Coordinates of C-alpha atoms and ligand atoms in Angstrom, one line a residue:
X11 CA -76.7 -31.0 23.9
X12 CA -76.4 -33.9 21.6
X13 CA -74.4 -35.2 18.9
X14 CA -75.1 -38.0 16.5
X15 CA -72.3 -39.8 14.7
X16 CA -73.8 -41.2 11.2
X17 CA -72.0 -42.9 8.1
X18 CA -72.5 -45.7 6.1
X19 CA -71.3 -49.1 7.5
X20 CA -67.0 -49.3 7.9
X21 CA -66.8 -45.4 7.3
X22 CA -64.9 -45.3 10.8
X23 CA -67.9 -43.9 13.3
X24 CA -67.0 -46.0 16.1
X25 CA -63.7 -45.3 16.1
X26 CA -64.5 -41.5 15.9
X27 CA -66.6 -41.8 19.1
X28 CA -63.4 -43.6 21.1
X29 CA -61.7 -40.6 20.3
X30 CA -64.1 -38.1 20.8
X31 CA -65.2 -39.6 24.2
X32 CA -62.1 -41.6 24.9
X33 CA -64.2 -44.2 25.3
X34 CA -63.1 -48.1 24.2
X35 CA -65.9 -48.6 22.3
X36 CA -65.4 -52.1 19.7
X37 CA -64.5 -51.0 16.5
X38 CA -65.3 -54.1 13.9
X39 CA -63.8 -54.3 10.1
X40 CA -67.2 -55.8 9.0
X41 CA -70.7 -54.2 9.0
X42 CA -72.4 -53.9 12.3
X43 CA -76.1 -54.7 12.6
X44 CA -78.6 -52.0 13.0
X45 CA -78.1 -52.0 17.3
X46 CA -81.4 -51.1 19.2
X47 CA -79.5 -48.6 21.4
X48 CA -76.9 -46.1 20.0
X49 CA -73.1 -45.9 22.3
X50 CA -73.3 -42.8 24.5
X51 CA -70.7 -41.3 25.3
X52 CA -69.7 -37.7 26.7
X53 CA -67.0 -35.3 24.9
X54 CA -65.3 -32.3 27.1
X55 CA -65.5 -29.6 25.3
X56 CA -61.5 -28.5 24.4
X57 CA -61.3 -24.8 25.4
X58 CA -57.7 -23.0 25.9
X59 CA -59.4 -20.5 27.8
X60 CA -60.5 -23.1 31.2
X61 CA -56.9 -24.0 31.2
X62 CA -55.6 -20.6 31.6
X63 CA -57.6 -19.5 33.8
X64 CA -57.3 -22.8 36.0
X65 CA -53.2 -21.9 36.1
X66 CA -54.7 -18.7 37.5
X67 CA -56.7 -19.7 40.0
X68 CA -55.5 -23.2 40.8
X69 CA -59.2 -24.7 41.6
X70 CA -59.2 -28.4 43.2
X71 CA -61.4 -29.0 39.8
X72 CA -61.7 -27.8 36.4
X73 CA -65.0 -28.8 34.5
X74 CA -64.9 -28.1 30.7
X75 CA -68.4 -28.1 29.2
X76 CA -69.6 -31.0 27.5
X77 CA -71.4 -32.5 24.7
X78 CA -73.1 -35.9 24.9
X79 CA -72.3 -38.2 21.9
X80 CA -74.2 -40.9 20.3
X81 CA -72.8 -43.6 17.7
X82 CA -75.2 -44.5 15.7
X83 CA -75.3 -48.1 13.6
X84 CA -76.9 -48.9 10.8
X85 CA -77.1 -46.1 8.3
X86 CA -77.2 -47.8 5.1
X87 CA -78.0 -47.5 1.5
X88 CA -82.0 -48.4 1.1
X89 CA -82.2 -47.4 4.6
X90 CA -84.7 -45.1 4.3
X91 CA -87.6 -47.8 2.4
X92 CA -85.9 -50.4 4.7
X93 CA -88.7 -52.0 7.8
X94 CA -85.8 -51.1 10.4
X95 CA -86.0 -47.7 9.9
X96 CA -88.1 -45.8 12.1
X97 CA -85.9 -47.7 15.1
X98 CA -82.7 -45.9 13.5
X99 CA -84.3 -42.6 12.8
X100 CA -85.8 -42.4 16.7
X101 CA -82.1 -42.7 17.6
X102 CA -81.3 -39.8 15.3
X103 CA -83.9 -37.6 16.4
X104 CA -82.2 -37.9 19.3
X105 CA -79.7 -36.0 18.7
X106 CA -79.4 -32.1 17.9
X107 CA -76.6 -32.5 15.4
X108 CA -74.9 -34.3 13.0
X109 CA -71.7 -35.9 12.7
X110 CA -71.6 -37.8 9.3
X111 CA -68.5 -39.6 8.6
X112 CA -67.4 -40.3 5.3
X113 CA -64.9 -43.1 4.1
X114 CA -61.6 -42.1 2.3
X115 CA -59.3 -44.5 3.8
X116 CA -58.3 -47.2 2.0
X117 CA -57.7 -50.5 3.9
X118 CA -58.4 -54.6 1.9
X119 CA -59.1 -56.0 5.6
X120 CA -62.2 -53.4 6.0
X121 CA -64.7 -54.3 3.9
X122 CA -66.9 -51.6 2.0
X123 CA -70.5 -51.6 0.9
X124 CA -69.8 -50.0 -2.1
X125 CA -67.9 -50.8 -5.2
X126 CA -63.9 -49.0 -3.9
X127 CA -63.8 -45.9 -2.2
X128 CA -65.4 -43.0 -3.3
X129 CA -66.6 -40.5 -0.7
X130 CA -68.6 -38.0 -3.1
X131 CA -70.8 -41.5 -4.1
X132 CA -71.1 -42.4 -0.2
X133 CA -72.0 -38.9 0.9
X134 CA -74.2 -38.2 -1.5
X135 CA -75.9 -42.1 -1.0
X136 CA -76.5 -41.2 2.5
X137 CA -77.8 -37.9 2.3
X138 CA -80.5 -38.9 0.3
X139 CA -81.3 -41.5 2.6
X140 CA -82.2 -38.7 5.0
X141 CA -84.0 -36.7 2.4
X142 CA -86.1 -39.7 1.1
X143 CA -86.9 -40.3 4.8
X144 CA -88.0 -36.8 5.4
X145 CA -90.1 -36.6 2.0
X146 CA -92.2 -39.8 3.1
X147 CA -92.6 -38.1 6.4
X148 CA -94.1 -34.8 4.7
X149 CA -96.1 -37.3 2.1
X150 CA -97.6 -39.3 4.9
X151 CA -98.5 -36.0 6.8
X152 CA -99.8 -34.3 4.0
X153 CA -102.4 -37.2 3.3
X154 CA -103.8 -37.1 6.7
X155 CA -104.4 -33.3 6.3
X156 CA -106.2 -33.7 3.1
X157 CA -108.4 -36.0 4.7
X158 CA -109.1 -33.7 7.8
X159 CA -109.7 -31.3 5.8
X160 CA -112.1 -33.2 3.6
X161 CA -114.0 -34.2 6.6
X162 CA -114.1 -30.3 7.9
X163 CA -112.1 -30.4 10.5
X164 CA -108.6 -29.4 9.3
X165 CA -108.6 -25.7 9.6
X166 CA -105.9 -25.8 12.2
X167 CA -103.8 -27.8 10.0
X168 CA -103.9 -25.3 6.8
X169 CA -100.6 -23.1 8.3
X170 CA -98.8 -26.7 9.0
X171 CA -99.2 -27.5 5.4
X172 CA -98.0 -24.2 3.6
X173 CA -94.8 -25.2 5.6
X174 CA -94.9 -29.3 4.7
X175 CA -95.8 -28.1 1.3
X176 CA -92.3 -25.8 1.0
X177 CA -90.9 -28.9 2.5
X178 CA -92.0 -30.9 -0.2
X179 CA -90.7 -29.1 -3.2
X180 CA -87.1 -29.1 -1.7
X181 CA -87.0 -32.5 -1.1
X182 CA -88.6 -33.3 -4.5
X183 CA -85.0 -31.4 -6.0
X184 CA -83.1 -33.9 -3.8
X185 CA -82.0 -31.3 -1.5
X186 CA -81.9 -31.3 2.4
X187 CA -84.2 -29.2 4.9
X188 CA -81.2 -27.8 6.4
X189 CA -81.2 -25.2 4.2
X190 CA -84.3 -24.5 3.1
X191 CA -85.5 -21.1 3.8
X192 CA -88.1 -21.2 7.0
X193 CA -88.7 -19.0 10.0
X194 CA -89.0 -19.8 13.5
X195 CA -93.1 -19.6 13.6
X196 CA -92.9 -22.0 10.1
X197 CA -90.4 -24.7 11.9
X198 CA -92.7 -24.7 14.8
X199 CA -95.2 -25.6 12.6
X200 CA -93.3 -28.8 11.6
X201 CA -91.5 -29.3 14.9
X202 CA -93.0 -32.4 15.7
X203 CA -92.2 -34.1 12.8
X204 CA -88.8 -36.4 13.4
X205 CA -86.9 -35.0 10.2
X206 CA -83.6 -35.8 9.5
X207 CA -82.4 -33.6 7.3
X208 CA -83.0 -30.6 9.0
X209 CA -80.3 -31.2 11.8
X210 CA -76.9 -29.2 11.3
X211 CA -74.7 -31.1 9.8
X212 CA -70.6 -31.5 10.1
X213 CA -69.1 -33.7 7.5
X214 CA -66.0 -35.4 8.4
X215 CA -63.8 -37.1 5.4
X216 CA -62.1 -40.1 7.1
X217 CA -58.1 -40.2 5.7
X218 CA -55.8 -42.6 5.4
X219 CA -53.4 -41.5 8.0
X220 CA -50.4 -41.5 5.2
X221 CA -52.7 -39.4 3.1
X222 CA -54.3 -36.5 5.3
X223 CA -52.0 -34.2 3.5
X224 CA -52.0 -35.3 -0.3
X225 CA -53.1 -34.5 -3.4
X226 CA -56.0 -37.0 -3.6
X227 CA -57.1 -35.5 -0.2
X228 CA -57.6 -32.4 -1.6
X229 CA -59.6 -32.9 -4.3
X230 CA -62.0 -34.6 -3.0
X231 CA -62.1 -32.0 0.0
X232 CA -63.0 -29.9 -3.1
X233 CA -65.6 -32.1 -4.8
X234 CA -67.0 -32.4 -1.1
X235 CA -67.6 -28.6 -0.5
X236 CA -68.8 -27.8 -3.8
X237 CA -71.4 -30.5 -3.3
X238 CA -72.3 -29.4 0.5
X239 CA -71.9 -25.8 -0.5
X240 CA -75.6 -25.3 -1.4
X241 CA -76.8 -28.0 1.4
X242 CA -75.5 -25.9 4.5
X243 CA -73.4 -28.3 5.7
X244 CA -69.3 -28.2 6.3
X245 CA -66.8 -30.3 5.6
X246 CA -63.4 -31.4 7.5
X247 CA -60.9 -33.9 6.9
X248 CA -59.0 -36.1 9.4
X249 CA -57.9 -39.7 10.4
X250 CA -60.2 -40.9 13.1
X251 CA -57.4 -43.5 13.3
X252 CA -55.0 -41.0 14.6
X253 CA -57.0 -38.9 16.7
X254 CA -57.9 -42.3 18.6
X255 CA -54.4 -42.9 18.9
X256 CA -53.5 -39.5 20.1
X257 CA -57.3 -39.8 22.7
X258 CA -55.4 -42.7 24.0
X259 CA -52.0 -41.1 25.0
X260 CA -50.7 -39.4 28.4
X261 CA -50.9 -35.6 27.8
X262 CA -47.5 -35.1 27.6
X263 CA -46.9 -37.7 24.8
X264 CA -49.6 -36.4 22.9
X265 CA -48.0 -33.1 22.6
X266 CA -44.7 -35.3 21.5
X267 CA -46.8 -37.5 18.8
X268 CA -48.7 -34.2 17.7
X269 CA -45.8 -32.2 17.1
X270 CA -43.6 -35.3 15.5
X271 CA -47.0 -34.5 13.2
X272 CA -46.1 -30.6 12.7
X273 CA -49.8 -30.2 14.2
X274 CA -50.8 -28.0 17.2
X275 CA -53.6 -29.7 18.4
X276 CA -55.7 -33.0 17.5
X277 CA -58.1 -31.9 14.6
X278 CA -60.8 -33.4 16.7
X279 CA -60.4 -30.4 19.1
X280 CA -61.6 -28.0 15.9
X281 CA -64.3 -30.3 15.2
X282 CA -66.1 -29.9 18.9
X283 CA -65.3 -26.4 18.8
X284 CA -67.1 -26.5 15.3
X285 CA -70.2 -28.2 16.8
X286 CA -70.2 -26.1 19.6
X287 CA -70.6 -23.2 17.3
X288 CA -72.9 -25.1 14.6
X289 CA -75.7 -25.7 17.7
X290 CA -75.3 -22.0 18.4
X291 CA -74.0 -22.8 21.8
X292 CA -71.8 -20.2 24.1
X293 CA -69.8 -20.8 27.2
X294 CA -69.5 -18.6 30.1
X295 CA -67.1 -19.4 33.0
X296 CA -67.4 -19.3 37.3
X297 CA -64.1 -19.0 38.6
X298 CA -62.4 -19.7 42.0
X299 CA -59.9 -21.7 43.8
X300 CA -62.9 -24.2 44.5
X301 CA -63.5 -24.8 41.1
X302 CA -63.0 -23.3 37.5
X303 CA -65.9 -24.2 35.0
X304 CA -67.8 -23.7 31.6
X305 CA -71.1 -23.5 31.2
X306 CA -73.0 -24.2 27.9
X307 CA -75.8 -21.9 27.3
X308 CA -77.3 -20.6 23.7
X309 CA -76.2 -17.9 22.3
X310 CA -78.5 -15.1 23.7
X311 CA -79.3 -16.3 26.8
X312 CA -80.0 -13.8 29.8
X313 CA -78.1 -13.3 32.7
X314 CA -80.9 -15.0 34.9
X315 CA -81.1 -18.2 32.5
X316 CA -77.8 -18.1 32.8
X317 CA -77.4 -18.1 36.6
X318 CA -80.2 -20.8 36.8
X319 CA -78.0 -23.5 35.1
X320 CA -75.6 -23.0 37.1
X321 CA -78.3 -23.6 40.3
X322 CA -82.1 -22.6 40.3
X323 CA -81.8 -20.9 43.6
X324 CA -79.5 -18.5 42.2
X325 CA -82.1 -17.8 39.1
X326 CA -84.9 -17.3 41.9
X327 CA -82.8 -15.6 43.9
X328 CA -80.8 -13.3 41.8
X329 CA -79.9 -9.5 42.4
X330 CA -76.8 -9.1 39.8
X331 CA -73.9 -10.4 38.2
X332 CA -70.8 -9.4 38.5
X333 CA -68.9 -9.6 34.7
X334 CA -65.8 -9.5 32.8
X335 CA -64.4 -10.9 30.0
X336 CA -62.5 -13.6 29.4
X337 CA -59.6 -11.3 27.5
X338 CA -59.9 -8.5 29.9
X339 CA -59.4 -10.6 33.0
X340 CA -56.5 -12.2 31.6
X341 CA -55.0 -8.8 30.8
X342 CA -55.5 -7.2 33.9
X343 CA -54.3 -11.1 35.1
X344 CA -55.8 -11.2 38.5
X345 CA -59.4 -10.7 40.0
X346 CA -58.0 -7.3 42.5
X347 CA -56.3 -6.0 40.0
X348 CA -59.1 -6.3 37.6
X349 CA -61.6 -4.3 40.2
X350 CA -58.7 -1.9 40.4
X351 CA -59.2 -1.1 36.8
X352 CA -63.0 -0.8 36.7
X353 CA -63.2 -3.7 34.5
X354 CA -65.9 -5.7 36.6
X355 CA -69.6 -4.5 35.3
X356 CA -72.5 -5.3 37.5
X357 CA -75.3 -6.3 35.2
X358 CA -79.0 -7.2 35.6
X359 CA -81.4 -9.9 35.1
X360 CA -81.6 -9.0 31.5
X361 CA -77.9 -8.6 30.5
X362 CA -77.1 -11.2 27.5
X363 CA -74.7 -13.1 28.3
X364 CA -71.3 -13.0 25.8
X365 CA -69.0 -16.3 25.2
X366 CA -66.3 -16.1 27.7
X367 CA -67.5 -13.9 30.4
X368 CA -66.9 -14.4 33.5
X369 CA -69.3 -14.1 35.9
X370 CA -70.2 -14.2 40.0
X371 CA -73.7 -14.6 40.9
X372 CA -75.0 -12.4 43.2
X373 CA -78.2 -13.9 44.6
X374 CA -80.0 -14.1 47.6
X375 CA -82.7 -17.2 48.7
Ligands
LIG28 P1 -68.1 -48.0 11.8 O1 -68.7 -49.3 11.2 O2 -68.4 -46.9 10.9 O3 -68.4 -47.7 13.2 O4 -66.5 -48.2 11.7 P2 -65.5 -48.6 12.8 O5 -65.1 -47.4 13.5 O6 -65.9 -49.8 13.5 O7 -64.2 -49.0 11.9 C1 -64.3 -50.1 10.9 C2 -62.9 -50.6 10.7 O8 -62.2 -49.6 10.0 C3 -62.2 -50.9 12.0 O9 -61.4 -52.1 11.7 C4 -61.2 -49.7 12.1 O10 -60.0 -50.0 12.8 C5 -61.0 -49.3 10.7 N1 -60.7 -47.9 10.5 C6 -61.4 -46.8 11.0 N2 -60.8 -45.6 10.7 C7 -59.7 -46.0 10.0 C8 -58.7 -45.2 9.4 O11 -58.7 -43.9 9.4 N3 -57.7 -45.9 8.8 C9 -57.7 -47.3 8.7 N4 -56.7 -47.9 8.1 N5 -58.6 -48.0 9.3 C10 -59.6 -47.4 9.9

């Protein structure tokens, strides 16, 4: 699973994916150029639930699941008519979500491409970047339709462009695909087209870190959401500056710095957990004194998907697993006392598998 960080140039991206990855990435106070090749980087996915059940069990390893990252460079105004584009866009497409950063911080030594900050004007500038992208796309697609079809041979295409057509008239109104109204068979239809604005989208307002919790903050959290509101996207604030900072600590300081900050946990950690959710991804856990571990898996997935990412002899192999929930184990506290209690089910190959359950394979190659 994949994550692109966007934002126009100085908005704070790279310093966003240090602390999301932990990575030292160099962050610059002047624009980069557009780079060929995005930073990758990988972000463990926080979950409270890996670390309670690893006090439990006391595994030689605990393996959160992760998201890959990828900083992107270049987004700019004009972007979208510019000749460097489709480079930029191919590193996008990349990605299955977005992470579009947003300048609110004020700092003289960082330059800005725009005339002072104003992050309704930058968000706003970028997303129409994307939709202007998108709308050429449909346009160019369209005309070689037509043309098929003039010559007789575009019947195939005629279901394809009912959906570009819909396409077309939301992104004429300036708004994204996100949330245009399609249904699986219609964004088939379009799948191979590289659109931008169709990804799920997080927006992240990046505060001064003296102003997270002002006044100015707020409003233009406000003026944010009431613009995203009808695009599908959300909206969070936080200092990328900070969370670096804390990303860069010893645990036991960070819990120090973070409660000096009368916060529980790094806003970053909501963020991921927000992705997670926004890609309509699920974790289920193995547990053991080997090892305790999430897996990622979409929401919906059968038991027997699920068993093959954890290995594909298993998936060939399987007979049942054995399941409980994350909040039932942890009330009946141990694995004997939970069979005990009943509370293990034995479920077949086409048991969907619920976020949090815990589960042993039982397979047989
Ligand atoms: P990018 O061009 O969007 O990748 O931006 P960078 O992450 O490279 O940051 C550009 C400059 O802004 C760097 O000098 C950062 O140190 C600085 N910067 C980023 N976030 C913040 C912030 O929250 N507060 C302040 N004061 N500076 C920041």
């Amino acid at each position: 699973m994949k994550l692109g960080i966007i934002g126009l140039p100085n908005s704070g991206k790279t310093t966003l994916f240090n602390a999301l990855t932990g990575l030292q990435a160099e962050t610059a106070p002047y624009p980069n150029p557009i780079a060929t090749e995005p930073h990758v980087g990988v972000i463990k996915v926080p979950d409270r639930r890996i670390d309670r059940l690893s006090t439990i069990f006391q595994p030689r390893k605990k393996v959160y699941a992760d998201v890959i990252c990828l900083d992107i460079t270049g987004f700019a105004r004009g972007i979208s008519t510019s000749r460097q584009k489709s480079g930029l866009f191919n590193q996008l497409w990349g990605a299955d979500a977005i992470l579009h950063v947003v300048r609110a911080f004020e700092d003289e030594k960082v330059s800005h491409p725009g005339e002072g900050i104003d992050p309704g004007r930058d968000a706003a500038a970028l997303e129409l970047e994307l939709i202007f992208h998108d709308l050429e796309l449909v346009e160019t697609r369209l005309e070689r339709i037509a043309t098929a079809i003039k010559k007789g041979i575009g019947k195939e295409f005629m279901a394809e462009r009912a959906v570009l057509e819909k396409c077309r008239s939301q992104l004429e109104q300036e708004k994204p695909l996100r949330n245009l109204d399609i249904n699986e068979a219609e964004r088939a239809a379009v799948g191979s087209l590289m659109f931008a604005s169709l990804k799920p989208e997080l927006v992240l307002l990046n505060v001064g870190e003296e102003e997270i919790a002002g006044a100015r903050t707020a409003a233009r959290m406000d003026a944010l959401r009431a613009y995203y509101a009808g695009r599908d996207a959300l909206v969070f604030a936080l200092s990328a500056k900070i969370e670096m900072e804390i990303s860069r600590l010893p645990a036991h300081e960070a819990g120090a710095f973070l409660e000096d900050l009368g916060i529980t946990e790094p806003a970053m950690n909501r963020v991921i957990r927000e992705v997670y959710e926004l890609l309509g991804l699920i974790s289920f856990f193995t547990v053991g004194e080997d090892e305790v571990r999430a897996w990622t898996i979409r929401n919906g997935t059968r038991a027997v998907r699920a068993a093959g990412k954890v290995h594909s002899d298993i998936e060939r192999g399987f007979i049942k697993a054995e399941v409980i929930g994350y909040d039932d184990f942890v009330a009946a506290g141990t694995m004997a006392r939970a069979k005990e209690k009943a509370l293990l089910r034995l479920e077949g190959k086409d048991y969907t598998v619920q976020d949090g359950d815990i589960i042993n394979f039982r397979f047989n190659v």
